[in-house]
Amino acid sequence: MLSDRIGGVVTMLFGAVAISESVRLYPARESLYVGDHLMPGVIGAAMILFGFIMLIKKGESFKVQFPDATALRKMLLVTVSLFAYWGLISYLGYTLSTFVISIALFKVIGSYPYAKAAIYSAVQTAVIYFIFVYWLRLPFPAGYFNF
């Protein structure tokens, strides 16, 4: 399909931009495998590879259907929830805003009951907090409640 070929070319162009950024960051490296250049280089190489595959592979034809009302409502709620998270995280901090928005996302996307969504949200928030704050020592927004 023509759309696959166009998508492949566009993906390869974005991959080339990522590789050029990797080359620009290469002098500030600590070693070949450690530094700010590594991730853009890996992602750029993968984008070029997968874009090339899209370019040469013959895609299958399919009919596009507009989502039904339920799927459309869920898509809208997810988008609103993510914008709400973006707005709340600076005021409520990472912990509380992630917990609240994750409950909403588990409920909307997974159709879980509120109790199960709250448990999953608490586990998710705690695991991400442990990995990034305690293990990697990255600062997260504390918000007004300072936790």
PDB file of C-alpha atoms in Angstrom:
ATOM      1  CA  MET A   1       0.000   0.000   0.000  1.00  0.00           C
ATOM      2  CA  LEU A   2       1.098   3.527  -0.687  1.00  0.00           C
ATOM      3  CA  SER A   3       0.440   4.579   2.908  1.00  0.00           C
ATOM      4  CA  ASP A   4       2.903   1.942   4.186  1.00  0.00           C
ATOM      5  CA  ARG A   5       5.586   3.225   1.826  1.00  0.00           C
ATOM      6  CA  ILE A   6       4.977   6.832   2.868  1.00  0.00           C
ATOM      7  CA  GLY A   7       5.021   5.788   6.528  1.00  0.00           C
ATOM      8  CA  GLY A   8       8.263   3.880   5.960  1.00  0.00           C
ATOM      9  CA  VAL A   9       9.956   6.891   4.394  1.00  0.00           C
ATOM     10  CA  VAL A  10       8.743   9.220   7.145  1.00  0.00           C
ATOM     11  CA  THR A  11       9.902   6.751   9.819  1.00  0.00           C
ATOM     12  CA  MET A  12      13.316   6.492   8.178  1.00  0.00           C
ATOM     13  CA  LEU A  13      13.596  10.299   8.073  1.00  0.00           C
ATOM     14  CA  PHE A  14      12.798  10.575  11.789  1.00  0.00           C
ATOM     15  CA  GLY A  15      15.326   7.797  12.429  1.00  0.00           C
ATOM     16  CA  ALA A  16      17.955   9.774  10.526  1.00  0.00           C
ATOM     17  CA  VAL A  17      17.201  12.839  12.666  1.00  0.00           C
ATOM     18  CA  ALA A  18      17.614  10.720  15.823  1.00  0.00           C
ATOM     19  CA  ILE A  19      20.936   9.326  14.544  1.00  0.00           C
ATOM     20  CA  SER A  20      22.177  12.835  13.729  1.00  0.00           C
ATOM     21  CA  GLU A  21      21.319  13.903  17.289  1.00  0.00           C
ATOM     22  CA  SER A  22      23.205  10.867  18.568  1.00  0.00           C
ATOM     23  CA  VAL A  23      26.257  11.855  16.522  1.00  0.00           C
ATOM     24  CA  ARG A  24      26.011  15.405  17.888  1.00  0.00           C
ATOM     25  CA  LEU A  25      25.938  14.101  21.479  1.00  0.00           C
ATOM     26  CA  TYR A  26      28.711  11.526  20.952  1.00  0.00           C
ATOM     27  CA  PRO A  27      31.636  13.785  22.045  1.00  0.00           C
ATOM     28  CA  ALA A  28      30.071  14.197  25.528  1.00  0.00           C
ATOM     29  CA  ARG A  29      30.067  10.423  26.153  1.00  0.00           C
ATOM     30  CA  GLU A  30      31.711   8.554  29.005  1.00  0.00           C
ATOM     31  CA  SER A  31      32.221   5.453  26.858  1.00  0.00           C
ATOM     32  CA  LEU A  32      30.698   3.850  23.795  1.00  0.00           C
ATOM     33  CA  TYR A  33      27.926   2.275  25.883  1.00  0.00           C
ATOM     34  CA  VAL A  34      27.359   5.080  28.410  1.00  0.00           C
ATOM     35  CA  GLY A  35      26.191   8.571  27.564  1.00  0.00           C
ATOM     36  CA  ASP A  36      23.413  10.725  26.206  1.00  0.00           C
ATOM     37  CA  HIS A  37      24.142   9.578  22.655  1.00  0.00           C
ATOM     38  CA  LEU A  38      23.141   5.953  23.191  1.00  0.00           C
ATOM     39  CA  MET A  39      19.334   6.073  23.290  1.00  0.00           C
ATOM     40  CA  PRO A  40      18.832   8.371  20.267  1.00  0.00           C
ATOM     41  CA  GLY A  41      21.249   6.163  18.330  1.00  0.00           C
ATOM     42  CA  VAL A  42      19.467   2.923  19.211  1.00  0.00           C
ATOM     43  CA  ILE A  43      16.009   4.375  18.573  1.00  0.00           C
ATOM     44  CA  GLY A  44      17.165   5.976  15.309  1.00  0.00           C
ATOM     45  CA  ALA A  45      18.684   2.726  14.060  1.00  0.00           C
ATOM     46  CA  ALA A  46      15.502   0.816  14.942  1.00  0.00           C
ATOM     47  CA  MET A  47      13.360   3.427  13.190  1.00  0.00           C
ATOM     48  CA  ILE A  48      15.476   3.196  10.040  1.00  0.00           C
ATOM     49  CA  LEU A  49      15.334  -0.608  10.101  1.00  0.00           C
ATOM     50  CA  PHE A  50      11.574  -0.802  10.651  1.00  0.00           C
ATOM     51  CA  GLY A  51      10.932   2.026   8.176  1.00  0.00           C
ATOM     52  CA  PHE A  52      12.896   0.096   5.562  1.00  0.00           C
ATOM     53  CA  ILE A  53      10.843  -3.024   6.304  1.00  0.00           C
ATOM     54  CA  MET A  54       7.648  -0.983   5.860  1.00  0.00           C
ATOM     55  CA  LEU A  55       9.029   0.373   2.604  1.00  0.00           C
ATOM     56  CA  ILE A  56       9.764  -3.003   0.995  1.00  0.00           C
ATOM     57  CA  LYS A  57       7.042  -5.202   2.518  1.00  0.00           C
ATOM     58  CA  LYS A  58       3.688  -5.437   0.812  1.00  0.00           C
ATOM     59  CA  GLY A  59       1.028  -4.516   3.354  1.00  0.00           C
ATOM     60  CA  GLU A  60      -2.383  -6.060   3.518  1.00  0.00           C
ATOM     61  CA  SER A  61      -5.458  -4.129   2.519  1.00  0.00           C
ATOM     62  CA  PHE A  62      -8.070  -3.361   5.149  1.00  0.00           C
ATOM     63  CA  LYS A  63     -11.149  -1.235   5.603  1.00  0.00           C
ATOM     64  CA  VAL A  64     -10.973   1.519   8.184  1.00  0.00           C
ATOM     65  CA  GLN A  65     -13.995   1.761  10.483  1.00  0.00           C
ATOM     66  CA  PHE A  66     -14.931   4.649  12.725  1.00  0.00           C
ATOM     67  CA  PRO A  67     -14.996   3.566  16.408  1.00  0.00           C
ATOM     68  CA  ASP A  68     -18.350   3.014  18.056  1.00  0.00           C
ATOM     69  CA  ALA A  69     -19.694   5.308  20.793  1.00  0.00           C
ATOM     70  CA  THR A  70     -18.244   3.253  23.680  1.00  0.00           C
ATOM     71  CA  ALA A  71     -14.733   3.182  22.225  1.00  0.00           C
ATOM     72  CA  LEU A  72     -14.940   6.866  21.354  1.00  0.00           C
ATOM     73  CA  ARG A  73     -16.017   7.716  24.919  1.00  0.00           C
ATOM     74  CA  LYS A  74     -13.113   5.690  26.343  1.00  0.00           C
ATOM     75  CA  MET A  75     -10.638   7.397  24.015  1.00  0.00           C
ATOM     76  CA  LEU A  76     -11.928  10.801  25.083  1.00  0.00           C
ATOM     77  CA  LEU A  77     -11.772   9.890  28.793  1.00  0.00           C
ATOM     78  CA  VAL A  78      -8.192   8.639  28.462  1.00  0.00           C
ATOM     79  CA  THR A  79      -7.160  11.855  26.707  1.00  0.00           C
ATOM     80  CA  VAL A  80      -8.885  14.014  29.337  1.00  0.00           C
ATOM     81  CA  SER A  81      -7.291  11.946  32.121  1.00  0.00           C
ATOM     82  CA  LEU A  82      -3.804  12.426  30.698  1.00  0.00           C
ATOM     83  CA  PHE A  83      -4.307  16.177  30.411  1.00  0.00           C
ATOM     84  CA  ALA A  84      -5.667  16.215  33.971  1.00  0.00           C
ATOM     85  CA  TYR A  85      -2.534  14.337  35.111  1.00  0.00           C
ATOM     86  CA  TRP A  86      -0.366  16.886  33.351  1.00  0.00           C
ATOM     87  CA  GLY A  87      -2.178  19.671  35.194  1.00  0.00           C
ATOM     88  CA  LEU A  88      -2.387  17.983  38.608  1.00  0.00           C
ATOM     89  CA  ILE A  89       1.160  16.681  38.975  1.00  0.00           C
ATOM     90  CA  SER A  90       2.629  20.094  39.746  1.00  0.00           C
ATOM     91  CA  TYR A  91      -0.016  20.794  42.414  1.00  0.00           C
ATOM     92  CA  LEU A  92      -0.643  17.415  44.023  1.00  0.00           C
ATOM     93  CA  GLY A  93       2.784  15.939  43.334  1.00  0.00           C
ATOM     94  CA  TYR A  94       3.722  12.658  41.711  1.00  0.00           C
ATOM     95  CA  THR A  95       2.360  10.273  44.329  1.00  0.00           C
ATOM     96  CA  LEU A  96      -1.179  11.522  44.762  1.00  0.00           C
ATOM     97  CA  SER A  97      -1.807  12.563  41.154  1.00  0.00           C
ATOM     98  CA  THR A  98      -0.426   9.290  39.753  1.00  0.00           C
ATOM     99  CA  PHE A  99      -2.542   7.287  42.172  1.00  0.00           C
ATOM    100  CA  VAL A 100      -5.753   9.159  41.301  1.00  0.00           C
ATOM    101  CA  ILE A 101      -5.257   9.246  37.530  1.00  0.00           C
ATOM    102  CA  SER A 102      -4.144   5.599  37.449  1.00  0.00           C
ATOM    103  CA  ILE A 103      -7.399   4.593  39.134  1.00  0.00           C
ATOM    104  CA  ALA A 104      -9.281   6.434  36.395  1.00  0.00           C
ATOM    105  CA  LEU A 105      -7.203   4.823  33.651  1.00  0.00           C
ATOM    106  CA  PHE A 106      -7.534   1.307  35.101  1.00  0.00           C
ATOM    107  CA  LYS A 107     -11.286   1.876  35.337  1.00  0.00           C
ATOM    108  CA  VAL A 108     -11.692   3.300  31.820  1.00  0.00           C
ATOM    109  CA  ILE A 109      -9.259   1.140  29.868  1.00  0.00           C
ATOM    110  CA  GLY A 110      -9.479  -2.113  31.810  1.00  0.00           C
ATOM    111  CA  SER A 111     -13.049  -1.842  33.102  1.00  0.00           C
ATOM    112  CA  TYR A 112     -11.858  -2.935  36.554  1.00  0.00           C
ATOM    113  CA  PRO A 113     -13.997  -2.355  39.644  1.00  0.00           C
ATOM    114  CA  TYR A 114     -12.876   0.632  41.726  1.00  0.00           C
ATOM    115  CA  ALA A 115     -11.388  -1.512  44.519  1.00  0.00           C
ATOM    116  CA  LYS A 116      -9.220  -3.523  42.134  1.00  0.00           C
ATOM    117  CA  ALA A 117      -8.264  -0.361  40.201  1.00  0.00           C
ATOM    118  CA  ALA A 118      -7.192   1.302  43.474  1.00  0.00           C
ATOM    119  CA  ILE A 119      -5.025  -1.690  44.443  1.00  0.00           C
ATOM    120  CA  TYR A 120      -3.372  -1.845  41.012  1.00  0.00           C
ATOM    121  CA  SER A 121      -2.884   1.906  41.054  1.00  0.00           C
ATOM    122  CA  ALA A 122      -1.227   1.821  44.483  1.00  0.00           C
ATOM    123  CA  VAL A 123       1.129  -0.959  43.405  1.00  0.00           C
ATOM    124  CA  GLN A 124       1.984   0.810  40.156  1.00  0.00           C
ATOM    125  CA  THR A 125       2.616   4.131  41.893  1.00  0.00           C
ATOM    126  CA  ALA A 126       4.790   2.517  44.573  1.00  0.00           C
ATOM    127  CA  VAL A 127       6.869   0.511  42.085  1.00  0.00           C
ATOM    128  CA  ILE A 128       7.526   3.477  39.810  1.00  0.00           C
ATOM    129  CA  TYR A 129       8.306   5.676  42.825  1.00  0.00           C
ATOM    130  CA  PHE A 130      10.750   3.079  44.192  1.00  0.00           C
ATOM    131  CA  ILE A 131      12.513   2.623  40.859  1.00  0.00           C
ATOM    132  CA  PHE A 132      12.898   6.277  39.971  1.00  0.00           C
ATOM    133  CA  VAL A 133      13.180   8.032  43.344  1.00  0.00           C
ATOM    134  CA  TYR A 134      14.990   5.514  45.554  1.00  0.00           C
ATOM    135  CA  TRP A 135      16.937   3.465  43.038  1.00  0.00           C
ATOM    136  CA  LEU A 136      17.767   5.995  40.295  1.00  0.00           C
ATOM    137  CA  ARG A 137      17.557   9.050  42.618  1.00  0.00           C
ATOM    138  CA  LEU A 138      15.522  11.179  40.208  1.00  0.00           C
ATOM    139  CA  PRO A 139      13.527  14.049  41.678  1.00  0.00           C
ATOM    140  CA  PHE A 140       9.766  13.848  41.296  1.00  0.00           C
ATOM    141  CA  PRO A 141       7.333  16.710  41.932  1.00  0.00           C
ATOM    142  CA  ALA A 142       6.314  16.791  45.591  1.00  0.00           C
ATOM    143  CA  GLY A 143       3.337  19.144  45.255  1.00  0.00           C
ATOM    144  CA  TYR A 144       1.648  20.977  48.102  1.00  0.00           C
ATOM    145  CA  PHE A 145       1.366  17.909  50.327  1.00  0.00           C
ATOM    146  CA  ASN A 146       5.144  17.301  50.049  1.00  0.00           C
ATOM    147  CA  PHE A 147       5.067  13.513  49.566  1.00  0.00           C
TER     148      PHE A 147
END
